[in-house]
Amino acid sequence: MKVVLGCDHGGLNIKNAIIEYLKEKNFEYTDFGCYTEESVDYPQYAYKVATSVANSDDVLGILCCGTGIGISMAANKVKGIRAAVCTNEFMAEMTRRHNNANIIALGGRIIDEDTAVKLADIFLNTDFEGDRHIRRVDMISAIEEGTFEL
Ligand code: RB5
């Protein structure tokens, strides 16, 4: 599995901490930026990561901004993306197990660096449970496709 990352200035510190973790654990990764604390627009980085995840098999994404909210909103506009803002370990685990999230979104102004690394670790090492959750994730896709029927 490969990891792709992106952030804005509000998430740079936690993204850098996660990259140190990825290096330590020998993950293959691509960092789409940003790389400095200069103010940038998070949708650019959301788009780079989200299209990379949507166009490849076996790729998970990590996006970081100030809150995780804006960057997840932008990523979720790309077809096939299920980006989840997570602020604690339970959310990071459950969004893989039940939602088959393919991007975790984290907030550098919400959680500290150690927490960000822990949540990334859980996200990258937890599998989708399948079973009844397949039906529900398929419904999310149907809403996206405009084919959902009640
Ligand atoms: C940037 O100041 C901030 O708005 C951004 O990082 C993020 O929190 C948006 O959701």
mmCIF file of C-alpha atoms and ligand atoms in Angstrom:
data_model
loop_
_atom_site.group_PDB
_atom_site.id
_atom_site.type_symbol
_atom_site.label_atom_id
_atom_site.label_comp_id
_atom_site.label_asym_id
_atom_site.label_seq_id
_atom_site.Cartn_x
_atom_site.Cartn_y
_atom_site.Cartn_z
ATOM 1 C CA MET A 1 0.000 0.000 0.000
ATOM 2 C CA LYS A 2 1.190 3.498 -0.884
ATOM 3 C CA VAL A 3 0.430 6.709 1.020
ATOM 4 C CA VAL A 4 -0.104 10.165 -0.481
ATOM 5 C CA LEU A 5 -0.120 13.304 1.648
ATOM 6 C CA GLY A 6 -1.060 16.947 1.334
ATOM 7 C CA CYS A 7 -1.585 19.882 3.630
ATOM 8 C CA ASP A 8 -1.948 23.632 3.855
ATOM 9 C CA HIS A 9 -0.001 25.882 6.217
ATOM 10 C CA GLY A 10 -2.392 25.030 9.079
ATOM 11 C CA GLY A 11 -1.548 21.335 8.826
ATOM 12 C CA LEU A 12 2.141 21.467 7.924
ATOM 13 C CA ASN A 13 3.420 20.585 11.405
ATOM 14 C CA ILE A 14 1.349 17.435 11.759
ATOM 15 C CA LYS A 15 1.987 16.351 8.158
ATOM 16 C CA ASN A 16 5.741 16.601 8.783
ATOM 17 C CA ALA A 17 5.394 14.538 11.962
ATOM 18 C CA ILE A 18 3.451 11.882 10.022
ATOM 19 C CA ILE A 19 6.117 11.804 7.310
ATOM 20 C CA GLU A 20 8.769 11.042 9.944
ATOM 21 C CA TYR A 21 6.588 8.125 11.079
ATOM 22 C CA LEU A 22 6.164 6.895 7.475
ATOM 23 C CA LYS A 23 9.936 6.974 6.928
ATOM 24 C CA GLU A 24 10.540 5.075 10.173
ATOM 25 C CA LYS A 25 8.025 2.387 9.157
ATOM 26 C CA ASN A 26 9.313 2.199 5.563
ATOM 27 C CA PHE A 27 6.032 3.208 3.916
ATOM 28 C CA GLU A 28 6.183 4.198 0.269
ATOM 29 C CA TYR A 29 4.760 7.728 0.115
ATOM 30 C CA THR A 30 4.384 10.851 -2.011
ATOM 31 C CA ASP A 31 4.143 14.276 -0.404
ATOM 32 C CA PHE A 32 2.221 16.712 -2.622
ATOM 33 C CA GLY A 33 3.005 19.710 -0.377
ATOM 34 C CA CYS A 34 2.739 22.362 0.820
ATOM 35 C CA TYR A 35 6.277 22.530 2.148
ATOM 36 C CA THR A 36 6.481 25.893 3.950
ATOM 37 C CA GLU A 37 4.358 27.922 6.367
ATOM 38 C CA GLU A 38 3.438 30.433 3.671
ATOM 39 C CA SER A 39 -0.355 30.781 3.450
ATOM 40 C CA VAL A 40 -1.802 28.583 0.675
ATOM 41 C CA ASP A 41 -5.234 27.400 -0.455
ATOM 42 C CA TYR A 42 -6.104 23.933 0.854
ATOM 43 C CA PRO A 43 -8.334 22.836 -2.089
ATOM 44 C CA GLN A 44 -5.247 22.592 -4.325
ATOM 45 C CA TYR A 45 -3.676 19.992 -2.057
ATOM 46 C CA ALA A 46 -6.970 18.219 -1.454
ATOM 47 C CA TYR A 47 -7.383 17.865 -5.217
ATOM 48 C CA LYS A 48 -3.874 16.483 -5.791
ATOM 49 C CA VAL A 49 -4.230 13.860 -3.060
ATOM 50 C CA ALA A 50 -7.859 12.975 -3.831
ATOM 51 C CA THR A 51 -7.262 12.436 -7.562
ATOM 52 C CA SER A 52 -4.200 10.348 -6.792
ATOM 53 C CA VAL A 53 -6.221 8.149 -4.410
ATOM 54 C CA ALA A 54 -9.216 7.935 -6.758
ATOM 55 C CA ASN A 55 -7.089 6.947 -9.756
ATOM 56 C CA SER A 56 -5.021 4.212 -8.109
ATOM 57 C CA ASP A 57 -5.588 0.919 -6.369
ATOM 58 C CA ASP A 58 -4.079 0.381 -2.977
ATOM 59 C CA VAL A 59 -3.411 4.035 -2.158
ATOM 60 C CA LEU A 60 -4.553 5.787 1.021
ATOM 61 C CA GLY A 61 -4.418 9.553 1.557
ATOM 62 C CA ILE A 62 -3.607 11.807 4.489
ATOM 63 C CA LEU A 63 -4.718 15.447 4.354
ATOM 64 C CA CYS A 64 -3.994 18.077 6.986
ATOM 65 C CA CYS A 65 -5.251 21.631 7.361
ATOM 66 C CA GLY A 66 -6.075 23.777 10.387
ATOM 67 C CA THR A 67 -9.187 21.813 11.320
ATOM 68 C CA GLY A 68 -9.251 18.990 8.762
ATOM 69 C CA ILE A 69 -12.659 20.259 7.687
ATOM 70 C CA GLY A 70 -12.044 22.381 4.597
ATOM 71 C CA ILE A 71 -9.522 19.995 3.096
ATOM 72 C CA SER A 72 -11.881 17.027 3.618
ATOM 73 C CA MET A 73 -14.791 18.935 2.062
ATOM 74 C CA ALA A 74 -12.708 19.615 -1.039
ATOM 75 C CA ALA A 75 -11.430 16.024 -1.256
ATOM 76 C CA ASN A 76 -14.940 14.625 -0.962
ATOM 77 C CA LYS A 77 -15.932 16.444 -4.160
ATOM 78 C CA VAL A 78 -13.723 14.034 -6.125
ATOM 79 C CA LYS A 79 -15.605 10.940 -7.276
ATOM 80 C CA GLY A 80 -14.697 7.828 -5.319
ATOM 81 C CA ILE A 81 -13.298 9.686 -2.332
ATOM 82 C CA ARG A 82 -14.409 9.009 1.208
ATOM 83 C CA ALA A 83 -12.411 11.474 3.296
ATOM 84 C CA ALA A 84 -13.042 11.451 7.047
ATOM 85 C CA VAL A 85 -12.106 14.094 9.588
ATOM 86 C CA CYS A 86 -10.849 12.290 12.670
ATOM 87 C CA THR A 87 -9.977 13.752 16.041
ATOM 88 C CA ASN A 88 -9.533 10.604 18.109
ATOM 89 C CA GLU A 89 -8.382 6.999 17.858
ATOM 90 C CA PHE A 90 -11.875 5.507 17.756
ATOM 91 C CA MET A 91 -12.816 7.637 14.742
ATOM 92 C CA ALA A 92 -9.608 6.696 12.905
ATOM 93 C CA GLU A 93 -10.294 3.002 13.466
ATOM 94 C CA MET A 94 -14.007 3.027 12.701
ATOM 95 C CA THR A 95 -13.761 5.076 9.531
ATOM 96 C CA ARG A 96 -11.619 2.307 8.030
ATOM 97 C CA ARG A 97 -13.592 -0.607 9.519
ATOM 98 C CA HIS A 98 -17.088 0.679 8.701
ATOM 99 C CA ASN A 99 -16.812 3.492 6.114
ATOM 100 C CA ASN A 100 -13.851 2.186 4.092
ATOM 101 C CA ALA A 101 -12.498 5.746 4.182
ATOM 102 C CA ASN A 102 -9.660 6.208 1.718
ATOM 103 C CA ILE A 103 -8.450 9.557 3.108
ATOM 104 C CA ILE A 104 -8.028 10.672 6.713
ATOM 105 C CA ALA A 105 -8.237 14.420 7.320
ATOM 106 C CA LEU A 106 -6.549 15.889 10.392
ATOM 107 C CA GLY A 107 -6.395 19.344 11.939
ATOM 108 C CA GLY A 108 -3.095 20.860 12.984
ATOM 109 C CA ARG A 109 -4.932 23.390 15.156
ATOM 110 C CA ILE A 110 -7.047 20.645 16.760
ATOM 111 C CA ILE A 111 -4.682 17.780 17.607
ATOM 112 C CA ASP A 112 -1.000 17.654 18.540
ATOM 113 C CA GLU A 113 1.721 15.942 16.523
ATOM 114 C CA ASP A 114 1.812 12.755 18.606
ATOM 115 C CA THR A 115 -1.945 12.344 18.246
ATOM 116 C CA ALA A 116 -1.737 12.945 14.493
ATOM 117 C CA VAL A 117 0.890 10.203 14.155
ATOM 118 C CA LYS A 118 -1.193 7.820 16.261
ATOM 119 C CA LEU A 119 -4.335 8.449 14.191
ATOM 120 C CA ALA A 120 -2.400 8.005 10.933
ATOM 121 C CA ASP A 121 -0.919 4.753 12.270
ATOM 122 C CA ILE A 122 -4.369 3.391 13.153
ATOM 123 C CA PHE A 123 -5.856 4.530 9.833
ATOM 124 C CA LEU A 124 -3.106 2.892 7.760
ATOM 125 C CA ASN A 125 -3.186 -0.368 9.705
ATOM 126 C CA THR A 126 -6.928 -1.018 9.914
ATOM 127 C CA ASP A 127 -8.880 -2.921 7.264
ATOM 128 C CA PHE A 128 -12.439 -2.467 6.014
ATOM 129 C CA GLU A 129 -14.719 -5.048 7.652
ATOM 130 C CA GLY A 130 -16.882 -5.547 4.552
ATOM 131 C CA ASP A 131 -20.081 -7.502 5.272
ATOM 132 C CA ARG A 132 -23.098 -5.214 5.931
ATOM 133 C CA HIS A 133 -20.897 -2.154 5.552
ATOM 134 C CA ILE A 134 -20.410 -2.877 1.846
ATOM 135 C CA ARG A 135 -24.099 -2.169 1.278
ATOM 136 C CA ARG A 136 -23.870 1.151 3.082
ATOM 137 C CA VAL A 137 -20.716 2.293 1.339
ATOM 138 C CA ASP A 138 -22.316 1.282 -1.976
ATOM 139 C CA MET A 139 -25.245 3.582 -1.078
ATOM 140 C CA ILE A 140 -22.819 6.463 -0.621
ATOM 141 C CA SER A 141 -21.458 5.716 -4.105
ATOM 142 C CA ALA A 142 -24.985 5.599 -5.520
ATOM 143 C CA ILE A 143 -25.703 9.056 -4.096
ATOM 144 C CA GLU A 144 -22.524 10.255 -5.784
ATOM 145 C CA GLU A 145 -23.564 8.623 -9.092
ATOM 146 C CA GLY A 146 -27.098 10.043 -8.911
ATOM 147 C CA THR A 147 -28.561 6.530 -8.977
ATOM 148 C CA PHE A 148 -29.621 6.276 -5.330
ATOM 149 C CA GLU A 149 -33.247 5.306 -4.745
ATOM 150 C CA LEU A 150 -35.095 5.155 -1.441
HETATM 151 C C1 RB5 B 1 -6.462 28.227 6.972
HETATM 152 O O1 RB5 B 1 -6.343 29.376 7.728
HETATM 153 C C2 RB5 B 1 -7.630 27.378 7.473
HETATM 154 O O2 RB5 B 1 -8.825 27.979 7.088
HETATM 155 C C3 RB5 B 1 -7.527 25.981 6.925
HETATM 156 O O3 RB5 B 1 -6.319 25.413 7.342
HETATM 157 C C4 RB5 B 1 -8.581 25.002 7.372
HETATM 158 O O4 RB5 B 1 -8.715 24.992 8.756
HETATM 159 C C5 RB5 B 1 -9.875 25.058 6.685
HETATM 160 O O5 RB5 B 1 -10.781 24.261 6.920
#
